[in-house]
Structures are given as C-alpha cells and as structure tokens.
Short mmCIF file of N, CA and C in Angstrom, two decimals:
data_model
loop_
_atom_site.label_atom_id
_atom_site.label_comp_id
_atom_site.label_asym_id
_atom_site.label_seq_id
_atom_site.Cartn_x
_atom_site.Cartn_y
_atom_site.Cartn_z
N ALA A 187 -12.06 -2.15 -1.49
CA ALA A 187 -11.16 -2.75 -0.51
C ALA A 187 -11.95 -3.53 0.54
N LYS A 188 -13.16 -3.06 0.84
CA LYS A 188 -13.99 -3.76 1.82
C LYS A 188 -14.37 -5.15 1.32
N VAL A 189 -14.74 -5.24 0.05
CA VAL A 189 -15.11 -6.52 -0.53
C VAL A 189 -13.92 -7.46 -0.55
N VAL A 190 -12.75 -6.94 -0.90
CA VAL A 190 -11.54 -7.74 -0.93
C VAL A 190 -11.27 -8.30 0.46
N ARG A 191 -11.37 -7.45 1.46
CA ARG A 191 -11.15 -7.88 2.85
C ARG A 191 -12.12 -8.98 3.24
N GLN A 192 -13.38 -8.84 2.85
CA GLN A 192 -14.40 -9.84 3.17
C GLN A 192 -14.13 -11.16 2.45
N LEU A 193 -13.74 -11.10 1.21
CA LEU A 193 -13.44 -12.32 0.45
C LEU A 193 -12.23 -13.05 1.02
N ILE A 194 -11.22 -12.31 1.39
CA ILE A 194 -10.03 -12.92 1.99
C ILE A 194 -10.41 -13.58 3.32
N ALA A 195 -11.19 -12.88 4.12
CA ALA A 195 -11.63 -13.43 5.42
C ALA A 195 -12.46 -14.70 5.24
N ALA A 196 -13.17 -14.79 4.12
CA ALA A 196 -14.00 -15.96 3.85
C ALA A 196 -13.19 -17.11 3.23
N GLY A 197 -11.89 -16.88 3.02
CA GLY A 197 -11.02 -17.93 2.52
C GLY A 197 -10.85 -17.98 1.02
N ALA A 198 -11.15 -16.89 0.33
CA ALA A 198 -10.99 -16.86 -1.13
C ALA A 198 -9.54 -17.10 -1.53
N ASP A 199 -9.34 -17.80 -2.63
CA ASP A 199 -8.01 -18.06 -3.18
C ASP A 199 -7.57 -16.79 -3.93
N VAL A 200 -6.61 -16.08 -3.38
CA VAL A 200 -6.19 -14.81 -3.98
C VAL A 200 -5.40 -15.00 -5.28
N ASN A 201 -5.02 -16.23 -5.58
CA ASN A 201 -4.28 -16.50 -6.81
C ASN A 201 -5.13 -17.20 -7.88
N LEU A 202 -6.42 -17.28 -7.64
CA LEU A 202 -7.33 -17.86 -8.61
C LEU A 202 -7.31 -17.01 -9.88
N THR A 203 -7.33 -17.67 -11.04
CA THR A 203 -7.25 -16.93 -12.30
C THR A 203 -8.51 -17.15 -13.14
N THR A 204 -8.76 -16.19 -14.02
CA THR A 204 -9.81 -16.33 -15.01
C THR A 204 -9.29 -17.22 -16.13
N ASN A 205 -10.12 -17.53 -17.11
CA ASN A 205 -9.67 -18.35 -18.24
C ASN A 205 -8.51 -17.70 -18.98
N SER A 206 -8.45 -16.36 -18.94
CA SER A 206 -7.36 -15.65 -19.63
C SER A 206 -6.15 -15.44 -18.73
N GLY A 207 -6.23 -15.90 -17.49
CA GLY A 207 -5.08 -15.81 -16.58
C GLY A 207 -5.05 -14.61 -15.67
N HIS A 208 -6.09 -13.79 -15.69
CA HIS A 208 -6.13 -12.60 -14.84
C HIS A 208 -6.42 -12.98 -13.38
N THR A 209 -5.79 -12.26 -12.48
CA THR A 209 -6.02 -12.46 -11.04
C THR A 209 -6.63 -11.20 -10.44
N ALA A 210 -7.10 -11.33 -9.21
CA ALA A 210 -7.65 -10.17 -8.50
C ALA A 210 -6.58 -9.08 -8.36
N LEU A 211 -5.33 -9.49 -8.13
CA LEU A 211 -4.24 -8.52 -7.99
C LEU A 211 -4.04 -7.75 -9.28
N MET A 212 -4.14 -8.42 -10.40
CA MET A 212 -3.99 -7.73 -11.68
C MET A 212 -5.09 -6.70 -11.88
N TYR A 213 -6.31 -7.10 -11.60
CA TYR A 213 -7.43 -6.15 -11.74
C TYR A 213 -7.26 -4.97 -10.78
N ALA A 214 -6.89 -5.25 -9.54
CA ALA A 214 -6.70 -4.17 -8.56
C ALA A 214 -5.55 -3.25 -8.96
N SER A 215 -4.50 -3.82 -9.54
CA SER A 215 -3.34 -3.03 -9.97
C SER A 215 -3.69 -2.14 -11.14
N GLU A 216 -4.52 -2.64 -12.03
CA GLU A 216 -4.91 -1.87 -13.21
C GLU A 216 -5.90 -0.77 -12.87
N ILE A 217 -6.89 -1.07 -12.06
CA ILE A 217 -7.91 -0.06 -11.77
C ILE A 217 -7.60 0.76 -10.53
N GLY A 218 -6.55 0.40 -9.81
CA GLY A 218 -6.19 1.14 -8.61
C GLY A 218 -6.01 2.62 -8.86
N TYR A 219 -5.53 2.96 -10.05
CA TYR A 219 -5.32 4.35 -10.41
C TYR A 219 -6.65 5.10 -10.44
N PHE A 220 -7.66 4.44 -10.98
CA PHE A 220 -8.96 5.08 -11.10
C PHE A 220 -9.68 5.16 -9.76
N LEU A 221 -9.27 4.31 -8.83
CA LEU A 221 -9.89 4.29 -7.51
C LEU A 221 -9.07 5.04 -6.47
N ALA A 222 -8.06 5.76 -6.94
CA ALA A 222 -7.12 6.41 -6.02
C ALA A 222 -7.81 7.28 -4.99
N SER A 223 -8.87 7.95 -5.40
CA SER A 223 -9.57 8.81 -4.44
C SER A 223 -10.25 7.98 -3.35
N ASN A 224 -10.43 6.69 -3.61
CA ASN A 224 -11.03 5.79 -2.62
C ASN A 224 -10.00 4.80 -2.08
N ASN A 225 -8.73 5.20 -2.10
CA ASN A 225 -7.64 4.35 -1.63
C ASN A 225 -7.59 3.02 -2.36
N GLY A 226 -7.60 3.07 -3.69
CA GLY A 226 -7.57 1.87 -4.51
C GLY A 226 -6.37 0.99 -4.26
N ASP A 227 -5.28 1.57 -3.78
CA ASP A 227 -4.08 0.78 -3.50
C ASP A 227 -4.25 -0.12 -2.28
N VAL A 228 -5.30 0.13 -1.48
CA VAL A 228 -5.54 -0.69 -0.29
C VAL A 228 -5.83 -2.13 -0.69
N ALA A 229 -6.61 -2.33 -1.75
CA ALA A 229 -6.92 -3.68 -2.22
C ALA A 229 -5.64 -4.40 -2.63
N VAL A 230 -4.74 -3.69 -3.29
CA VAL A 230 -3.47 -4.29 -3.69
C VAL A 230 -2.70 -4.73 -2.45
N ARG A 231 -2.62 -3.87 -1.47
CA ARG A 231 -1.90 -4.19 -0.22
C ARG A 231 -2.54 -5.40 0.47
N GLN A 232 -3.87 -5.44 0.51
CA GLN A 232 -4.57 -6.56 1.15
C GLN A 232 -4.30 -7.87 0.43
N LEU A 233 -4.33 -7.84 -0.89
CA LEU A 233 -4.09 -9.06 -1.67
C LEU A 233 -2.66 -9.56 -1.50
N ILE A 234 -1.71 -8.64 -1.49
CA ILE A 234 -0.30 -9.03 -1.28
C ILE A 234 -0.13 -9.63 0.11
N ALA A 235 -0.72 -9.00 1.11
CA ALA A 235 -0.62 -9.50 2.49
C ALA A 235 -1.25 -10.89 2.63
N ALA A 236 -2.25 -11.17 1.79
CA ALA A 236 -2.94 -12.47 1.84
C ALA A 236 -2.23 -13.53 1.01
N GLY A 237 -1.09 -13.17 0.41
CA GLY A 237 -0.30 -14.15 -0.32
C GLY A 237 -0.44 -14.14 -1.82
N ALA A 238 -0.98 -13.07 -2.38
CA ALA A 238 -1.10 -13.00 -3.84
C ALA A 238 0.28 -13.06 -4.49
N ASN A 239 0.41 -13.86 -5.51
CA ASN A 239 1.67 -14.01 -6.24
C ASN A 239 1.80 -12.81 -7.19
N VAL A 240 2.78 -11.97 -6.94
CA VAL A 240 2.94 -10.74 -7.74
C VAL A 240 3.53 -11.00 -9.12
N ASN A 241 3.98 -12.22 -9.39
CA ASN A 241 4.61 -12.51 -10.68
C ASN A 241 3.80 -13.45 -11.58
N LEU A 242 2.55 -13.69 -11.23
CA LEU A 242 1.71 -14.49 -12.12
C LEU A 242 1.50 -13.70 -13.41
N THR A 243 1.32 -14.44 -14.52
CA THR A 243 1.11 -13.78 -15.81
C THR A 243 -0.20 -14.26 -16.44
N THR A 244 -0.78 -13.39 -17.25
CA THR A 244 -1.95 -13.77 -18.03
C THR A 244 -1.50 -14.63 -19.20
N ASN A 245 -2.44 -15.13 -19.97
CA ASN A 245 -2.09 -15.92 -21.15
C ASN A 245 -1.24 -15.11 -22.13
N SER A 246 -1.40 -13.80 -22.12
CA SER A 246 -0.62 -12.93 -23.02
C SER A 246 0.66 -12.42 -22.36
N GLY A 247 0.92 -12.83 -21.11
CA GLY A 247 2.16 -12.45 -20.44
C GLY A 247 2.09 -11.21 -19.58
N HIS A 248 0.93 -10.58 -19.46
CA HIS A 248 0.80 -9.39 -18.63
C HIS A 248 0.87 -9.77 -17.15
N THR A 249 1.47 -8.88 -16.37
CA THR A 249 1.57 -9.07 -14.92
C THR A 249 0.87 -7.90 -14.22
N ALA A 250 0.70 -8.03 -12.92
CA ALA A 250 0.13 -6.93 -12.14
C ALA A 250 0.99 -5.68 -12.31
N LEU A 251 2.31 -5.85 -12.31
CA LEU A 251 3.21 -4.70 -12.46
C LEU A 251 3.05 -4.04 -13.83
N ILE A 252 2.88 -4.83 -14.86
CA ILE A 252 2.67 -4.26 -16.19
C ILE A 252 1.37 -3.46 -16.22
N TYR A 253 0.31 -4.01 -15.64
CA TYR A 253 -0.97 -3.29 -15.62
C TYR A 253 -0.86 -1.98 -14.83
N ALA A 254 -0.21 -2.02 -13.67
CA ALA A 254 -0.05 -0.81 -12.86
C ALA A 254 0.81 0.22 -13.58
N SER A 255 1.83 -0.24 -14.29
CA SER A 255 2.72 0.66 -15.02
C SER A 255 2.01 1.30 -16.20
N GLU A 256 1.23 0.52 -16.90
CA GLU A 256 0.47 1.03 -18.05
C GLU A 256 -0.58 2.04 -17.60
N SER A 257 -1.15 1.81 -16.41
CA SER A 257 -2.17 2.71 -15.87
C SER A 257 -1.58 3.96 -15.23
N GLY A 258 -0.28 3.94 -14.94
CA GLY A 258 0.36 5.11 -14.37
C GLY A 258 0.25 5.22 -12.86
N ASN A 259 0.10 4.10 -12.18
CA ASN A 259 -0.07 4.13 -10.74
C ASN A 259 1.25 3.86 -10.01
N ALA A 260 1.98 4.94 -9.75
CA ALA A 260 3.30 4.82 -9.12
C ALA A 260 3.23 4.20 -7.73
N LYS A 261 2.16 4.48 -6.99
CA LYS A 261 2.02 3.94 -5.64
C LYS A 261 1.90 2.42 -5.67
N VAL A 262 1.09 1.91 -6.58
CA VAL A 262 0.92 0.46 -6.71
C VAL A 262 2.20 -0.16 -7.27
N VAL A 263 2.85 0.49 -8.21
CA VAL A 263 4.12 0.00 -8.74
C VAL A 263 5.12 -0.17 -7.60
N ARG A 264 5.21 0.82 -6.74
CA ARG A 264 6.12 0.76 -5.59
C ARG A 264 5.77 -0.43 -4.69
N GLN A 265 4.47 -0.64 -4.44
CA GLN A 265 4.04 -1.77 -3.59
C GLN A 265 4.42 -3.10 -4.22
N LEU A 266 4.19 -3.23 -5.51
CA LEU A 266 4.48 -4.49 -6.19
C LEU A 266 5.97 -4.79 -6.22
N ILE A 267 6.79 -3.78 -6.47
CA ILE A 267 8.24 -3.97 -6.47
C ILE A 267 8.71 -4.37 -5.07
N ALA A 268 8.19 -3.71 -4.06
CA ALA A 268 8.55 -4.04 -2.68
C ALA A 268 8.16 -5.47 -2.31
N ALA A 269 7.10 -5.96 -2.95
CA ALA A 269 6.62 -7.32 -2.69
C ALA A 269 7.33 -8.37 -3.55
N GLY A 270 8.30 -7.94 -4.36
CA GLY A 270 9.11 -8.86 -5.13
C GLY A 270 8.72 -9.03 -6.59
N ALA A 271 7.94 -8.11 -7.12
CA ALA A 271 7.58 -8.21 -8.55
C ALA A 271 8.83 -8.13 -9.41
N ASP A 272 8.91 -9.00 -10.39
CA ASP A 272 10.03 -9.03 -11.34
C ASP A 272 9.81 -7.91 -12.35
N VAL A 273 10.66 -6.90 -12.33
CA VAL A 273 10.50 -5.74 -13.20
C VAL A 273 10.82 -6.04 -14.66
N ASN A 274 11.41 -7.19 -14.92
CA ASN A 274 11.82 -7.52 -16.29
C ASN A 274 10.93 -8.55 -16.98
N LEU A 275 9.86 -8.99 -16.33
CA LEU A 275 8.94 -9.90 -17.01
C LEU A 275 8.30 -9.14 -18.16
N THR A 276 8.00 -9.86 -19.24
CA THR A 276 7.44 -9.22 -20.42
C THR A 276 6.20 -9.96 -20.92
N THR A 277 5.44 -9.25 -21.74
CA THR A 277 4.31 -9.86 -22.41
C THR A 277 4.85 -10.79 -23.50
N ARG A 278 3.97 -11.52 -24.15
CA ARG A 278 4.41 -12.42 -25.21
C ARG A 278 5.10 -11.66 -26.34
N SER A 279 4.75 -10.38 -26.50
CA SER A 279 5.40 -9.58 -27.55
C SER A 279 6.70 -8.94 -27.06
N GLY A 280 7.09 -9.24 -25.82
CA GLY A 280 8.35 -8.76 -25.29
C GLY A 280 8.32 -7.39 -24.63
N ARG A 281 7.11 -6.87 -24.39
CA ARG A 281 7.00 -5.55 -23.77
C ARG A 281 7.01 -5.65 -22.24
N SER A 282 7.85 -4.81 -21.64
CA SER A 282 8.02 -4.80 -20.18
C SER A 282 7.20 -3.67 -19.55
N ALA A 283 7.16 -3.70 -18.23
CA ALA A 283 6.48 -2.64 -17.48
C ALA A 283 7.10 -1.28 -17.82
N LEU A 284 8.42 -1.24 -17.95
CA LEU A 284 9.11 0.01 -18.29
C LEU A 284 8.67 0.52 -19.66
N MET A 285 8.50 -0.37 -20.60
CA MET A 285 8.05 0.03 -21.93
C MET A 285 6.64 0.61 -21.90
N PHE A 286 5.74 -0.07 -21.18
CA PHE A 286 4.36 0.43 -21.10
C PHE A 286 4.29 1.79 -20.40
N ALA A 287 5.04 1.94 -19.32
CA ALA A 287 5.05 3.23 -18.61
C ALA A 287 5.65 4.32 -19.50
N SER A 288 6.71 3.98 -20.22
CA SER A 288 7.39 4.96 -21.08
C SER A 288 6.51 5.40 -22.24
N MET A 289 5.83 4.46 -22.89
CA MET A 289 5.00 4.82 -24.05
C MET A 289 3.81 5.67 -23.66
N ASN A 290 3.42 5.59 -22.40
CA ASN A 290 2.29 6.39 -21.92
C ASN A 290 2.73 7.65 -21.18
N GLY A 291 4.03 7.88 -21.12
CA GLY A 291 4.54 9.09 -20.48
C GLY A 291 4.31 9.15 -18.98
N HIS A 292 4.27 8.01 -18.33
CA HIS A 292 4.04 7.98 -16.88
C HIS A 292 5.39 8.16 -16.17
N TYR A 293 5.79 9.42 -16.08
CA TYR A 293 7.10 9.78 -15.55
C TYR A 293 7.36 9.19 -14.16
N GLY A 294 6.40 9.33 -13.26
CA GLY A 294 6.57 8.82 -11.89
C GLY A 294 6.77 7.32 -11.84
N VAL A 295 6.06 6.60 -12.70
CA VAL A 295 6.20 5.15 -12.75
C VAL A 295 7.56 4.79 -13.35
N VAL A 296 7.95 5.46 -14.43
CA VAL A 296 9.25 5.21 -15.04
C VAL A 296 10.35 5.44 -14.00
N ASP A 297 10.23 6.51 -13.25
CA ASP A 297 11.20 6.82 -12.20
C ASP A 297 11.28 5.68 -11.18
N GLN A 298 10.13 5.16 -10.75
CA GLN A 298 10.10 4.05 -9.79
C GLN A 298 10.77 2.81 -10.37
N LEU A 299 10.44 2.49 -11.61
CA LEU A 299 11.00 1.30 -12.25
C LEU A 299 12.51 1.42 -12.44
N LEU A 300 12.99 2.60 -12.77
CA LEU A 300 14.43 2.79 -12.97
C LEU A 300 15.21 2.62 -11.68
N LYS A 301 14.56 2.75 -10.55
CA LYS A 301 15.21 2.56 -9.24
C LYS A 301 15.26 1.10 -8.83
N ALA A 302 14.53 0.25 -9.55
CA ALA A 302 14.47 -1.17 -9.20
C ALA A 302 15.77 -1.88 -9.56
N ARG A 303 16.17 -2.76 -8.69
CA ARG A 303 17.40 -3.53 -8.89
C ARG A 303 17.26 -4.41 -10.14
N GLY A 304 18.26 -4.33 -11.02
CA GLY A 304 18.32 -5.21 -12.17
C GLY A 304 17.46 -4.84 -13.37
N ILE A 305 16.87 -3.66 -13.35
CA ILE A 305 16.02 -3.24 -14.47
C ILE A 305 16.82 -3.25 -15.77
N LYS A 306 16.22 -3.82 -16.81
CA LYS A 306 16.88 -3.86 -18.12
C LYS A 306 16.37 -2.68 -18.94
N ILE A 307 17.07 -1.58 -18.83
CA ILE A 307 16.62 -0.32 -19.42
C ILE A 307 16.66 -0.33 -20.95
N ASN A 308 17.53 -1.12 -21.54
CA ASN A 308 17.67 -1.13 -23.00
C ASN A 308 17.12 -2.41 -23.64
N ALA A 309 16.27 -3.12 -22.93
CA ALA A 309 15.66 -4.34 -23.49
C ALA A 309 14.81 -3.96 -24.70
N THR A 310 14.69 -4.89 -25.64
CA THR A 310 13.88 -4.66 -26.83
C THR A 310 12.72 -5.65 -26.88
N GLU A 311 11.61 -5.20 -27.48
CA GLU A 311 10.48 -6.10 -27.68
C GLU A 311 10.58 -6.70 -29.07
N MET A 312 9.59 -7.50 -29.46
CA MET A 312 9.67 -8.26 -30.72
C MET A 312 9.96 -7.42 -31.96
N SER A 313 9.48 -6.19 -31.97
CA SER A 313 9.71 -5.32 -33.13
C SER A 313 11.01 -4.54 -33.04
N GLY A 314 11.75 -4.72 -31.94
CA GLY A 314 13.03 -4.05 -31.77
C GLY A 314 12.98 -2.73 -31.04
N ASN A 315 11.80 -2.36 -30.55
CA ASN A 315 11.67 -1.08 -29.84
C ASN A 315 12.10 -1.20 -28.38
N THR A 316 12.65 -0.11 -27.87
CA THR A 316 13.04 -0.02 -26.46
C THR A 316 12.10 0.96 -25.75
N ALA A 317 12.22 1.04 -24.45
CA ALA A 317 11.43 2.01 -23.68
C ALA A 317 11.68 3.43 -24.19
N LEU A 318 12.93 3.75 -24.47
CA LEU A 318 13.28 5.07 -24.98
C LEU A 318 12.61 5.34 -26.33
N MET A 319 12.60 4.36 -27.19
CA MET A 319 11.95 4.53 -28.50
C MET A 319 10.45 4.77 -28.34
N PHE A 320 9.82 4.02 -27.45
CA PHE A 320 8.38 4.20 -27.22
C PHE A 320 8.09 5.60 -26.69
N ALA A 321 8.89 6.05 -25.74
CA ALA A 321 8.69 7.40 -25.18
C ALA A 321 8.89 8.45 -26.26
N SER A 322 9.90 8.27 -27.10
CA SER A 322 10.19 9.22 -28.20
C SER A 322 9.06 9.25 -29.22
N MET A 323 8.59 8.07 -29.63
CA MET A 323 7.52 7.97 -30.64
C MET A 323 6.23 8.65 -30.18
N ASN A 324 6.02 8.64 -28.87
CA ASN A 324 4.78 9.20 -28.33
C ASN A 324 4.95 10.62 -27.79
N GLY A 325 6.10 11.22 -28.04
CA GLY A 325 6.31 12.62 -27.65
C GLY A 325 6.40 12.86 -26.16
N CYS A 326 6.85 11.88 -25.43
CA CYS A 326 6.96 11.99 -23.96
C CYS A 326 8.35 12.52 -23.60
N ARG A 327 8.55 13.82 -23.81
CA ARG A 327 9.88 14.42 -23.69
C ARG A 327 10.52 14.27 -22.31
N ALA A 328 9.74 14.49 -21.25
CA ALA A 328 10.29 14.38 -19.90
C ALA A 328 10.73 12.94 -19.62
N THR A 329 9.95 11.99 -20.11
CA THR A 329 10.29 10.58 -19.92
C THR A 329 11.54 10.22 -20.72
N VAL A 330 11.66 10.74 -21.92
CA VAL A 330 12.85 10.53 -22.74
C VAL A 330 14.08 11.03 -21.99
N LYS A 331 13.98 12.23 -21.45
CA LYS A 331 15.10 12.83 -20.72
C LYS A 331 15.49 11.97 -19.51
N LEU A 332 14.48 11.49 -18.78
CA LEU A 332 14.73 10.64 -17.61
C LEU A 332 15.41 9.34 -18.02
N LEU A 333 14.91 8.71 -19.05
CA LEU A 333 15.50 7.45 -19.51
C LEU A 333 16.95 7.65 -19.95
N LYS A 334 17.21 8.72 -20.70
CA LYS A 334 18.57 9.00 -21.16
C LYS A 334 19.50 9.25 -19.98
N ALA A 335 19.00 9.93 -18.96
CA ALA A 335 19.80 10.22 -17.77
C ALA A 335 20.21 8.94 -17.04
N HIS A 336 19.46 7.87 -17.27
CA HIS A 336 19.75 6.58 -16.65
C HIS A 336 20.46 5.61 -17.60
N GLY A 337 20.92 6.12 -18.75
CA GLY A 337 21.71 5.31 -19.67
C GLY A 337 20.94 4.66 -20.80
N ALA A 338 19.71 5.03 -21.01
CA ALA A 338 18.95 4.45 -22.12
C ALA A 338 19.54 4.93 -23.44
N ARG A 339 19.49 4.03 -24.43
CA ARG A 339 19.97 4.38 -25.75
C ARG A 339 19.09 3.76 -26.80
#
C-alpha cells in the first residue's frame, strides 16, 4: 500500500494496462486476499480513490471484481461493488464473478454478490453452466444452499 500511495502521489496513471489488459487494481484485487494480514485491501481503496476504473477488462474479459471473487476476498468485493463495479460483467467464456466465487466455494463473496443490485443469479456461461451448477460440481454445499435460497436454479 505504501508503494501504491507513492506512485499515485508521483502522478502514476492508475488505469494503465499491461499488454494483456491487466491494471494495478486487478492485481491488488487478486492478491489482496493474500496480503490481508498486511491490509491488502488498502491498495484497492487507494487506487479507487485515485480514480481507478473498476470496470476495465483484460483481453480475456476478467475484471477486478472477478479476480477478487475468484480469490475469495469479500472485503475487496464489497469495496469494488460500492465503487460501482458491474457484477454482471463476464469473461470471454461468459463466466461472471458469481460463477467464480461459487465454483471456489467462497461463501462470503457469494453472499456479497447476491446482495448486489441487478445480479443475474441464473446467467449461463458458454458451456451452459450456472453459478449453482459450478458450486454443485465442486461440492460446495453451503454455497449451493445459499444460491438456492436466493432463487438459483
């Protein structure tokens, strides 16, 4: 977070992308879970405050929200949603943040996403799978129960 603060203060473009379309916010959202003991979500907050676009996508369609959801970081997911992240954006294969969180059994993240306005709980990806199907295939029973309680089919 200290480096992020210094780069922002020096005028770094927070929306600059790599050749594959990754941004600093995406990296911070993905690794924030692993840095939780060091307040990894602080970098996410700093980048958002500096104007990071929460809905930018990589060449494959991944967003910061998808990375945070796949990593299981409910705190960062909450920050991104509050900052206006579109919960229904998908990868090129049609997978949403809800699908990634569900397939990995990240109950807290699934719960956060289900509270988001306009979430498409029964959306399907290119192969026809839904968040509920992914949770079921991976034996994530608590997540299956949560999704069903919110109308997933």
